[in-house]
Tab-separated table of C-alpha atoms and ligand atoms in Angstrom:
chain	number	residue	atom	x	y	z
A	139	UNK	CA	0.000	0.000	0.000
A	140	UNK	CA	1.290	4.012	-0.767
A	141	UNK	CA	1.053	5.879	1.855
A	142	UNK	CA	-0.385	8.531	-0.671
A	143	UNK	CA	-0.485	6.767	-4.105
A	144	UNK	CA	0.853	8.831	-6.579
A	145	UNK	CA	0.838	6.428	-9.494
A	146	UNK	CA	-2.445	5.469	-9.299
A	147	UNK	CA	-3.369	9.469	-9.331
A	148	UNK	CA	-1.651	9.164	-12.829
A	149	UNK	CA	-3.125	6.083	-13.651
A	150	UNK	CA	-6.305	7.901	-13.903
A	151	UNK	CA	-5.120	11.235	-15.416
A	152	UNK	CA	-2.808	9.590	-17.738
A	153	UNK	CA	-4.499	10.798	-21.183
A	154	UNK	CA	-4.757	14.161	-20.333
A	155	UNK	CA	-1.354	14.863	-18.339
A	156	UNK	CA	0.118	12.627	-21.187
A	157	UNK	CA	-1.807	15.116	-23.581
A	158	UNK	CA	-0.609	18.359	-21.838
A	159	UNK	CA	2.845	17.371	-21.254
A	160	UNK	CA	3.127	16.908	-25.067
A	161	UNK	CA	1.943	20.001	-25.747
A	162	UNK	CA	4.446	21.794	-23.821
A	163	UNK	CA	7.129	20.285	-25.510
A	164	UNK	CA	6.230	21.173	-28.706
A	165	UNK	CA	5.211	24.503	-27.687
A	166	UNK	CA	8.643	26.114	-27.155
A	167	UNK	CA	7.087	28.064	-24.146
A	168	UNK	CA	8.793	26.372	-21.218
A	169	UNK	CA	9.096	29.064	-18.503
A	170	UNK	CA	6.675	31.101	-17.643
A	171	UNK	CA	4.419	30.049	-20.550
A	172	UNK	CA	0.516	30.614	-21.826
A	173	UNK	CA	-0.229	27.308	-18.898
A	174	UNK	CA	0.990	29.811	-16.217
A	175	UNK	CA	-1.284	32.253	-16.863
A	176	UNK	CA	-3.963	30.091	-17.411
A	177	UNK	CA	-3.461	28.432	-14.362
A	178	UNK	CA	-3.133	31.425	-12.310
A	179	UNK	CA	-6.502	32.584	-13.595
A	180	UNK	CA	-7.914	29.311	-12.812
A	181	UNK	CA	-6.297	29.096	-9.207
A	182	UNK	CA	-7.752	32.604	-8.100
A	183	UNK	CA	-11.139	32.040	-9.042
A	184	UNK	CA	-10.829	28.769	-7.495
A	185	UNK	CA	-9.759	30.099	-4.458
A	186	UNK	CA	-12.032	33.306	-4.510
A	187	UNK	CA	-9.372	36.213	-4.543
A	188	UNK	CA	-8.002	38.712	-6.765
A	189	UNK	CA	-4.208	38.005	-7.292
A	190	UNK	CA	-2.867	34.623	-8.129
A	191	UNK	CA	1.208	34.602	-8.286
A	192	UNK	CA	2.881	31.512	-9.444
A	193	UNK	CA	6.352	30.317	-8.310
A	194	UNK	CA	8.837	27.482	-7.606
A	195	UNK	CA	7.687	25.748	-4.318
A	196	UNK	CA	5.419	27.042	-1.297
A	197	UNK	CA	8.542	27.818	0.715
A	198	UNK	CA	9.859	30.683	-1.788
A	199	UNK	CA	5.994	31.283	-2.096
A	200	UNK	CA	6.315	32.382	1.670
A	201	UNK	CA	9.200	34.247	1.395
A	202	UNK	CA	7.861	36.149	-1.416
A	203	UNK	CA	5.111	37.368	1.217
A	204	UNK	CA	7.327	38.281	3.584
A	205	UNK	CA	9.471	40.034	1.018
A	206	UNK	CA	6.873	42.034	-0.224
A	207	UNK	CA	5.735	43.265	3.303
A	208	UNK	CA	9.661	43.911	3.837
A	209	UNK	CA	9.971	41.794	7.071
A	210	UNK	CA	13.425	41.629	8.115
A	211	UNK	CA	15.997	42.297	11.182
A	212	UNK	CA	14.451	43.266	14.598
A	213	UNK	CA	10.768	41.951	13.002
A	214	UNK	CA	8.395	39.422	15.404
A	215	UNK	CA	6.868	36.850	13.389
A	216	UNK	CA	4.397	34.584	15.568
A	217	UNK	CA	4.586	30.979	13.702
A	218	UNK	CA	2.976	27.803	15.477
A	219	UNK	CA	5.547	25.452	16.841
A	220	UNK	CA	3.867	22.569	15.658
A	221	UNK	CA	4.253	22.789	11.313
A	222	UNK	CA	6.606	21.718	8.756
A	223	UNK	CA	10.143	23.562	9.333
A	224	UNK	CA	9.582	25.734	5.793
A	225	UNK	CA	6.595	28.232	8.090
A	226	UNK	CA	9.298	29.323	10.390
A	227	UNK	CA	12.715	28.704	7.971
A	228	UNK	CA	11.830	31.417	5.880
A	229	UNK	CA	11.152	34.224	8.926
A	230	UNK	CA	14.737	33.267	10.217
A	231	UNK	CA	16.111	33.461	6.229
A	232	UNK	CA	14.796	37.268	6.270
A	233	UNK	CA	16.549	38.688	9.190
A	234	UNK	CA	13.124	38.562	11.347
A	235	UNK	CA	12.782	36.275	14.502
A	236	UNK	CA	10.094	33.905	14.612
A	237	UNK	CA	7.808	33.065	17.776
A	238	UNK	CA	6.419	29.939	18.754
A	239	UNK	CA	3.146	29.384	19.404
A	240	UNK	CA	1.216	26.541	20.830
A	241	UNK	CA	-1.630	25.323	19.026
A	242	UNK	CA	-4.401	23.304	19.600
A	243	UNK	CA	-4.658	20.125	20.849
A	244	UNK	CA	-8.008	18.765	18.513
A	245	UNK	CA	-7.235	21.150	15.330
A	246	UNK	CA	-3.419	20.853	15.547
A	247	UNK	CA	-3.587	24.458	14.705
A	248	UNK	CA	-2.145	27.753	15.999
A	249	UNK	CA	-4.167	28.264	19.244
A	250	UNK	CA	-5.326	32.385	19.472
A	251	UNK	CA	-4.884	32.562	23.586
A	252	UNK	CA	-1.566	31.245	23.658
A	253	UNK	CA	-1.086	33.321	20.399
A	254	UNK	CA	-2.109	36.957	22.373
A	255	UNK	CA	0.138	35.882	25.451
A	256	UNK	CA	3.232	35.836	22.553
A	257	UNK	CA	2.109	38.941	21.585
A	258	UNK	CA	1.663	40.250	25.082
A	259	UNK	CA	5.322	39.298	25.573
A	260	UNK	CA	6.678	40.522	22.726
A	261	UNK	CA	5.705	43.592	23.936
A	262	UNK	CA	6.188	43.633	27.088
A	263	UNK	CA	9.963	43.158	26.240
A	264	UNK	CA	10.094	45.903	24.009
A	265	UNK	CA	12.737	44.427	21.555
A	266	UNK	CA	10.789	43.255	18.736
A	267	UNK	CA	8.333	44.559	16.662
A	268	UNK	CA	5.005	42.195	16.572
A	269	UNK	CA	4.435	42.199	12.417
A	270	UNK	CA	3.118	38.457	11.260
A	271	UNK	CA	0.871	35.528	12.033
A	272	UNK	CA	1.874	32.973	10.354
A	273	UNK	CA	-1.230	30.970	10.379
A	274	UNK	CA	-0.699	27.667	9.124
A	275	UNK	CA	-3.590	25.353	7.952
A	276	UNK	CA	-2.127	22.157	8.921
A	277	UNK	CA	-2.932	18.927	7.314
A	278	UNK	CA	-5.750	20.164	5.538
A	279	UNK	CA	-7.686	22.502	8.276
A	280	UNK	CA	-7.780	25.934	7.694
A	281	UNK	CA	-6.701	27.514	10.958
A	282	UNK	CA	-9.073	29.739	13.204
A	283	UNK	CA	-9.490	32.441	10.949
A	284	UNK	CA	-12.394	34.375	12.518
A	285	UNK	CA	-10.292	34.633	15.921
A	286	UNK	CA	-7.059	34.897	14.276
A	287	UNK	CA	-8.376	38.208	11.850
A	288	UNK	CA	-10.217	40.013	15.301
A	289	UNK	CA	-6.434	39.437	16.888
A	290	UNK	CA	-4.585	40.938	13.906
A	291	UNK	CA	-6.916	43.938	13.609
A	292	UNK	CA	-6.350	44.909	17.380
A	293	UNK	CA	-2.694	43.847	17.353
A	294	UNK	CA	-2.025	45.771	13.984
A	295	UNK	CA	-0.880	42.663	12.466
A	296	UNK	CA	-0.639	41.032	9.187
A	297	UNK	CA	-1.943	37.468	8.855
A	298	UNK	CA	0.287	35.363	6.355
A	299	UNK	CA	-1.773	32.330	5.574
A	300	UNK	CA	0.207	28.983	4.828
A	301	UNK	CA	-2.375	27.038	3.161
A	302	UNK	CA	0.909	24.919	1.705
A	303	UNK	CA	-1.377	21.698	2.949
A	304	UNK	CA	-4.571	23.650	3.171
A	305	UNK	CA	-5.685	24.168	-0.563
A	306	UNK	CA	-9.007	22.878	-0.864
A	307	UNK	CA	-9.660	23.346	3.049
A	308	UNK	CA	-12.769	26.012	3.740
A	309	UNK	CA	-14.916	27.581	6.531
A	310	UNK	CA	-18.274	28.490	5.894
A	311	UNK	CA	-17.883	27.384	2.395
A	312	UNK	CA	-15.008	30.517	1.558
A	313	UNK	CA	-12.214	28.908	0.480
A	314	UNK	CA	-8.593	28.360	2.123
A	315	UNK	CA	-5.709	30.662	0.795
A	316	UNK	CA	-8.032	33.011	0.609
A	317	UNK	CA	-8.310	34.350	4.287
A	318	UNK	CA	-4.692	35.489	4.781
A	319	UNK	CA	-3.755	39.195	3.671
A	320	UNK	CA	-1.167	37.148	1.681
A	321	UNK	CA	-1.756	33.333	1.202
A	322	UNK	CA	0.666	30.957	-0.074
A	323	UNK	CA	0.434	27.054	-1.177
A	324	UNK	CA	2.778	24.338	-2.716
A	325	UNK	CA	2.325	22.277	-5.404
A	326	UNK	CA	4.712	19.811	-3.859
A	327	UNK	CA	3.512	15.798	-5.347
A	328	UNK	CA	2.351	15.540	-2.228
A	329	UNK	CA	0.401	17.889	-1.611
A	330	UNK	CA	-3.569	17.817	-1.694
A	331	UNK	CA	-2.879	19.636	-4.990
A	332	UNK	CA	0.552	18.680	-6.518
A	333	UNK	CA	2.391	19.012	-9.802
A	334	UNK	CA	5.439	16.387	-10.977
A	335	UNK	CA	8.194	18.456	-9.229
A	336	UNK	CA	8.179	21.767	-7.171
A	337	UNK	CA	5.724	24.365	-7.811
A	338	UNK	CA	4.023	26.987	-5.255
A	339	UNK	CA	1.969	30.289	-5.553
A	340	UNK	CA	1.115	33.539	-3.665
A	341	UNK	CA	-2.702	34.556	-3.224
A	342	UNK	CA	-3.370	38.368	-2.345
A	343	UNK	CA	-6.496	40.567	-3.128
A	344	UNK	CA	-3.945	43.084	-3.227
A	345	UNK	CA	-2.754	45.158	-6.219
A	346	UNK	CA	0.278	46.670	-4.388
A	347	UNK	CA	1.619	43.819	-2.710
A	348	UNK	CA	0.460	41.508	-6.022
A	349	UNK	CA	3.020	44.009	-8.018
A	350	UNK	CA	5.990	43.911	-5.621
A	351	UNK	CA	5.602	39.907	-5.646
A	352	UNK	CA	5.299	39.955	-9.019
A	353	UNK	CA	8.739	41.554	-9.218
A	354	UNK	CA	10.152	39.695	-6.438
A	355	UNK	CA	9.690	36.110	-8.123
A	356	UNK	CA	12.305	37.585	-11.003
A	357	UNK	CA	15.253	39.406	-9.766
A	358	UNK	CA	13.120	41.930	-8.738
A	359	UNK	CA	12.259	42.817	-12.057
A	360	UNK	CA	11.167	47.033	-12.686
A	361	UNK	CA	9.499	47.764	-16.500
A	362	UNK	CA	11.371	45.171	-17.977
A	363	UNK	CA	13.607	42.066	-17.018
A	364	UNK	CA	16.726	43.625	-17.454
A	365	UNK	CA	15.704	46.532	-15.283
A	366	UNK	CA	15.869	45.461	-11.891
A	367	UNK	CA	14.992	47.367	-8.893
A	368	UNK	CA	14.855	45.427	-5.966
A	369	UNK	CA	17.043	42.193	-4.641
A	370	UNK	CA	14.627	39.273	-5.311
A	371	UNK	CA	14.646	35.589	-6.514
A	372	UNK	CA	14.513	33.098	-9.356
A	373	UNK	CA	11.489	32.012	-8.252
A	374	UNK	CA	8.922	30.608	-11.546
A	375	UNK	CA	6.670	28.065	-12.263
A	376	UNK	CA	7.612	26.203	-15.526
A	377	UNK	CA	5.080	25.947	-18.103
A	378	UNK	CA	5.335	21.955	-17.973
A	379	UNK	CA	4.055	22.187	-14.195
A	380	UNK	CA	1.686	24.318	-15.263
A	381	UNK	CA	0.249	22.226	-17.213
A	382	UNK	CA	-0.473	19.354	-15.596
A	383	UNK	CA	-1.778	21.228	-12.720
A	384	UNK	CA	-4.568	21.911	-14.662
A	385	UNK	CA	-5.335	18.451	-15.485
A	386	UNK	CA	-5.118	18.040	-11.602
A	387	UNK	CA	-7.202	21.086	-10.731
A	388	UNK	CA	-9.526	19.784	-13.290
A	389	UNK	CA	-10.162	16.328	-11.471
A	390	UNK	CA	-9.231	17.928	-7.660
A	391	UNK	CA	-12.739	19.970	-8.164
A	392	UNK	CA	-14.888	17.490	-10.118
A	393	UNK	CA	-14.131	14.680	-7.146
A	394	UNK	CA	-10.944	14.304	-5.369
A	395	UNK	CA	-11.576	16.693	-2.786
A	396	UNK	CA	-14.816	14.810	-2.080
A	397	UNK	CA	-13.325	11.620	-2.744
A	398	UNK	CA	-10.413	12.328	0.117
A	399	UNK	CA	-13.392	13.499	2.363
A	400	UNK	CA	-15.034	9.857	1.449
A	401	UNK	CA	-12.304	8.233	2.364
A	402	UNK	CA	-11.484	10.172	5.540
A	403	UNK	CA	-15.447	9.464	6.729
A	404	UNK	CA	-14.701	6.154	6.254
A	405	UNK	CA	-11.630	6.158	8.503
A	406	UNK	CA	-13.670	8.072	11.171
A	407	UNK	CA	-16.309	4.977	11.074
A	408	UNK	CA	-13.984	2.282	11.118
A	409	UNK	CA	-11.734	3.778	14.048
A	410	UNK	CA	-14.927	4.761	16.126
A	411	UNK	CA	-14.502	1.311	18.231
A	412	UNK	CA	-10.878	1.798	18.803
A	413	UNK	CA	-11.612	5.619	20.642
A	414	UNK	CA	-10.727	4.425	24.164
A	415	UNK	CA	-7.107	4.337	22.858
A	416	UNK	CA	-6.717	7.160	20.395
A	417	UNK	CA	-8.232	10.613	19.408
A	418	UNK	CA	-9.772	10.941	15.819
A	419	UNK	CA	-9.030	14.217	13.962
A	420	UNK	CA	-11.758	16.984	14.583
A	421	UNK	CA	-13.474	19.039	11.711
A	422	UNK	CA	-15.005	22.311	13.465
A	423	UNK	CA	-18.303	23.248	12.551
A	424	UNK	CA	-18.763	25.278	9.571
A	425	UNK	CA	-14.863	24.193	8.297
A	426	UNK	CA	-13.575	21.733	5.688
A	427	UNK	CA	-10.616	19.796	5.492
A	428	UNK	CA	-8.646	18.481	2.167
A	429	UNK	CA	-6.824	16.157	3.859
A	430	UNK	CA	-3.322	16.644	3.342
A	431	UNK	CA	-2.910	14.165	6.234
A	432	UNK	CA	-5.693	11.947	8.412
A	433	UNK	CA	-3.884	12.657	11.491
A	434	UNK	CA	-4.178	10.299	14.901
A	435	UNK	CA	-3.389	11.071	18.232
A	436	UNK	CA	-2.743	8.045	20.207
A	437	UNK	CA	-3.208	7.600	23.589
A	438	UNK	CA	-0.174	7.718	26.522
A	439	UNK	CA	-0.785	3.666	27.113
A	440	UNK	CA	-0.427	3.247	23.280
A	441	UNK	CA	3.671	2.430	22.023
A	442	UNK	CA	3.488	4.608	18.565
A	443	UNK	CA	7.053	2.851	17.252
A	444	UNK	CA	5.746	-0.583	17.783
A	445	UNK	CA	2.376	-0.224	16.515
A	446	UNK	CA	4.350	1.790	13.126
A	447	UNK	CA	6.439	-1.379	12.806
A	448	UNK	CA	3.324	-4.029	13.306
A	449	UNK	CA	1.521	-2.094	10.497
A	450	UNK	CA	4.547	-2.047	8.352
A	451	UNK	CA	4.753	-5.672	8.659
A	452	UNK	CA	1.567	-6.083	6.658
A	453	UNK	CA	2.568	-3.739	4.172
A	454	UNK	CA	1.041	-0.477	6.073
A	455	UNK	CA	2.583	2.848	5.988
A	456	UNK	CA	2.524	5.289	8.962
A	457	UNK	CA	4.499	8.516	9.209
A	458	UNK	CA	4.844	10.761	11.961
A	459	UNK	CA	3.878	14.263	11.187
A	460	UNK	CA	5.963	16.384	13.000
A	461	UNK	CA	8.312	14.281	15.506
A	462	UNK	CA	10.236	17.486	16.185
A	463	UNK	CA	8.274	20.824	17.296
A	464	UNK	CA	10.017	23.721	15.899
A	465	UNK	CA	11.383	25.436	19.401
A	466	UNK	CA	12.768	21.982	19.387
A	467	UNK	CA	14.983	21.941	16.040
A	468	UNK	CA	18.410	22.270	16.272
A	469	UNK	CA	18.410	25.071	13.662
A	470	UNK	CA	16.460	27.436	16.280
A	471	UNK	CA	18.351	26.056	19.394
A	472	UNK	CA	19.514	30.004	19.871
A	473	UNK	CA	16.067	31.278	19.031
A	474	UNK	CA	14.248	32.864	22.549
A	475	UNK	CA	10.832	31.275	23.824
A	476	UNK	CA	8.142	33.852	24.553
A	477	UNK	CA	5.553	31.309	25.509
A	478	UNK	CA	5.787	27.776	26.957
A	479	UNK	CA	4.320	25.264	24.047
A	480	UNK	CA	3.143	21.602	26.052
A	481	UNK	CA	0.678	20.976	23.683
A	482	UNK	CA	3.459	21.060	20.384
A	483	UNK	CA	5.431	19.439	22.558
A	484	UNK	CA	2.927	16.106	23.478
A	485	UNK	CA	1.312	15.942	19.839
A	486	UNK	CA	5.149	15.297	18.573
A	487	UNK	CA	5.024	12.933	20.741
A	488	UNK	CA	1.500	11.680	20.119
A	489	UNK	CA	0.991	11.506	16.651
A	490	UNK	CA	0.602	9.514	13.419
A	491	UNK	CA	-0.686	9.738	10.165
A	492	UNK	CA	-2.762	6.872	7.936
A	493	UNK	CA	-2.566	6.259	4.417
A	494	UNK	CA	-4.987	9.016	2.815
A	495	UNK	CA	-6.041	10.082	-0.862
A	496	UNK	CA	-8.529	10.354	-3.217
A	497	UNK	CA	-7.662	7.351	-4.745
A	498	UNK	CA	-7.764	4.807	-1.984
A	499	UNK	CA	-10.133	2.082	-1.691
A	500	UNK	CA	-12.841	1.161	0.842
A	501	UNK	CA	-10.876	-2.389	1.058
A	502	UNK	CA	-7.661	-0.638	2.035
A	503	UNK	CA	-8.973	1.871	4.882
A	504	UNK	CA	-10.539	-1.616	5.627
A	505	UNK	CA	-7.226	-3.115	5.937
A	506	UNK	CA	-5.523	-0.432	7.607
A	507	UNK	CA	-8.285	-0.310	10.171
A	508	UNK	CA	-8.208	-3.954	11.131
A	509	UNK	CA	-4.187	-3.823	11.583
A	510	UNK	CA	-4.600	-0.991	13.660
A	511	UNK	CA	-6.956	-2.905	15.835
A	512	UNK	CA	-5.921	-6.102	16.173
A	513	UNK	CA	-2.503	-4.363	17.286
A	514	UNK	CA	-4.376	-2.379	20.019
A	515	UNK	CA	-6.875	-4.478	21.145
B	189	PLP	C1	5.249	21.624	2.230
B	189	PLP	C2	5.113	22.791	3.106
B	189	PLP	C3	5.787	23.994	2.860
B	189	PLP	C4	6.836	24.144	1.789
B	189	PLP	O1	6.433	23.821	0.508
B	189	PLP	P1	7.555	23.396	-0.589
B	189	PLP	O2	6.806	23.461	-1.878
B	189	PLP	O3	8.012	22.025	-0.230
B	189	PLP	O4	8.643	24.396	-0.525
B	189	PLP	C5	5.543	25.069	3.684
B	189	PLP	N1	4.691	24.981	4.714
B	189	PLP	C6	4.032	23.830	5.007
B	189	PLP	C7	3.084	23.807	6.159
B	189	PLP	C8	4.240	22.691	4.220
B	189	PLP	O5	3.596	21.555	4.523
């Protein structure tokens, strides 16, 4: 079994990625091409906002935010401690410091009281200047939006949305990337939307910071390309990417988004007896999930390494999403805590993640389900 199964993806697609890859090549339009803009067009609609801003990967699609808000040295950039390393990598790669914050224990996600204590520290200290929430929506949930907006209003922050695993995600039926004052996502294989390599883009409803990015993303272009302005990046989207993204977009709204939630209903069902010894992810009210990840959080009794290796014996694959919370990683050893994080701290401990797509069979959750209880019961 894949633990997100790639091939068969293709398997399905194959006539029309087959179709648009082709194309490309004879095209002669490999950078940047008539796909990119097409896409882009495609993705913002999609996602409901104004400005859609293609680029290599979701980490330089983050950077690009914080570049065009000019974040740098002596900036505070609140980040939850509990993500994947690129959220708070690219805070420390501009000069700024980031902040941990805890999040929450059902959602996984950045939690807003331990969030205004950071702030309220911050502050209090008087050394750096409170700029960012990075909010990210982590395996699939968009974070708290509603809270985290009411906080950045009265804080005079801006909220950076990392919707790198949230695209597809909603609450109230508006759509992730879309609730940041700058989203980003990453096209990443993996990822609930992915391409055949690394691809990312920048969401914004605005024209100003939609310009600057725009420049950013090519050596901080000015009129032309060999007028450049500002410091920035080689940071595109290749027309071959482009492409077959919108194949995937294509089949990612017609059913894989409600295919993934199929299959993650179906986990929920099958797991309900085994809830005395671990905690099944929680959807909010009103919110939707893409699942990036169907995320587990066992209980203390429960040994997570042996019951990984008993499901790997009959073929089952388990990964642990995120052993390491971020005030934890050797990188940001030197980096001051504001705020204690316990709960970051447990889930690492905690957690596991299931096989999950849109491609995976009732028979296979079935299978994964009965290893998981036979081990614990
Ligand atoms: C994958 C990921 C990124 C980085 O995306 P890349 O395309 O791999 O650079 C950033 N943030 C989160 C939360 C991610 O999961």
């Amino acid at each position: 079994m894949e633990f997100r199964d790639l091939k068969r993806q293709y398997r399905h697609l194959k006539a029309d990625i087959d179709q648009a890859m082709v194309d490309v090549a004879a095209s002669g339009d490999y950078i940047m091409g008539a796909p990119v803009k097409a896409l882009e067009c495609e993705l913002a609609e999609y996602v409901g906002v104004k400005h859609c801003l293609t680029c290599g990967n979701g980490t330089n699609a983050l950077t690009l935010a914080l570049k065009a808000w000019g974040i740098g040295k002596g900036d505070a950039v609140f980040v939850p401690d509990f993500t994947f390393f690129a959220s708070a990598e690219v805070v420390a790669l501009e000069g700024a410091t980031p902040v941990f914050v805890d999040v929450n224990p059902r959602t996984f996600n950045i939690d807003s009281a331990n969030l205004e204590q950071a702030v309220a520290e911050v502050k209090r200290e008087g050394v750096l200047r409170p700029r960012v929430i990075v909010a990210v929506d982590l395996f699939g949930l968009p974070a708290d939006f509603g809270t985290l907006r009411t906080i950045a209003d009265h804080e005079g922050l801006l909220l950076l949305e990392d919707g790198a695993q949230g695209f597809g995600g909603s609450i109230d039926g508006q759509r992730a990337c879309s609730f940041g004052d700058i989203a980003t996502t990453s096209f990443f294989p993996a990822k609930p939307l992915g391409c055949y390599g690394d691809g990312g883009a920048v969401f914004t409803d605005s024209d100003e910071w939609a310009l600057l990015i725009e420049s950013y993303r090519v050596h901080g272009k000015g009129s032309n390309k060999y007028d450049n302005v500002r410091i920035g990046l080689n940071s595109r989207l290749d027309s071959l990417q482009a492409a077959i993204l919108q194949v995937k977009l294509n089949a990612f709204r017609n059913h894989e988004l409600q295919d993934v939630n199929l299959a993650a209903q179906r986990y929920n069902t099958l797991l309900q007896p085994l809830t005395d010894k671990l905690t099944l992810p929680l959807i909010p009210q009103g919110f939707g999930s893409s699942w990036a990840q169907y995320t587990l959080i066992l209980n203390d009794s429960v040994n997570r390494a042996s019951l990984q290796a008993a499901l790997k014996e009959k073929g089952i694959p388990s990964i642990v999403y995120y052993p390491t919370p971020m005030s934890r990683q050797t990188a940001f050893q030197h980096v001051h805590h504001y705020v204690e994080t316990p709960i970051a701290q447990r889930l690492s401990q905690l957690v596991f993640s299931l096989p999950i797509h849109p491609y995976i069979t009732q028979t296979e959750t079935e299978i994964v389900c009965n290893a998981l209880e036979s081990h614990l019961i």
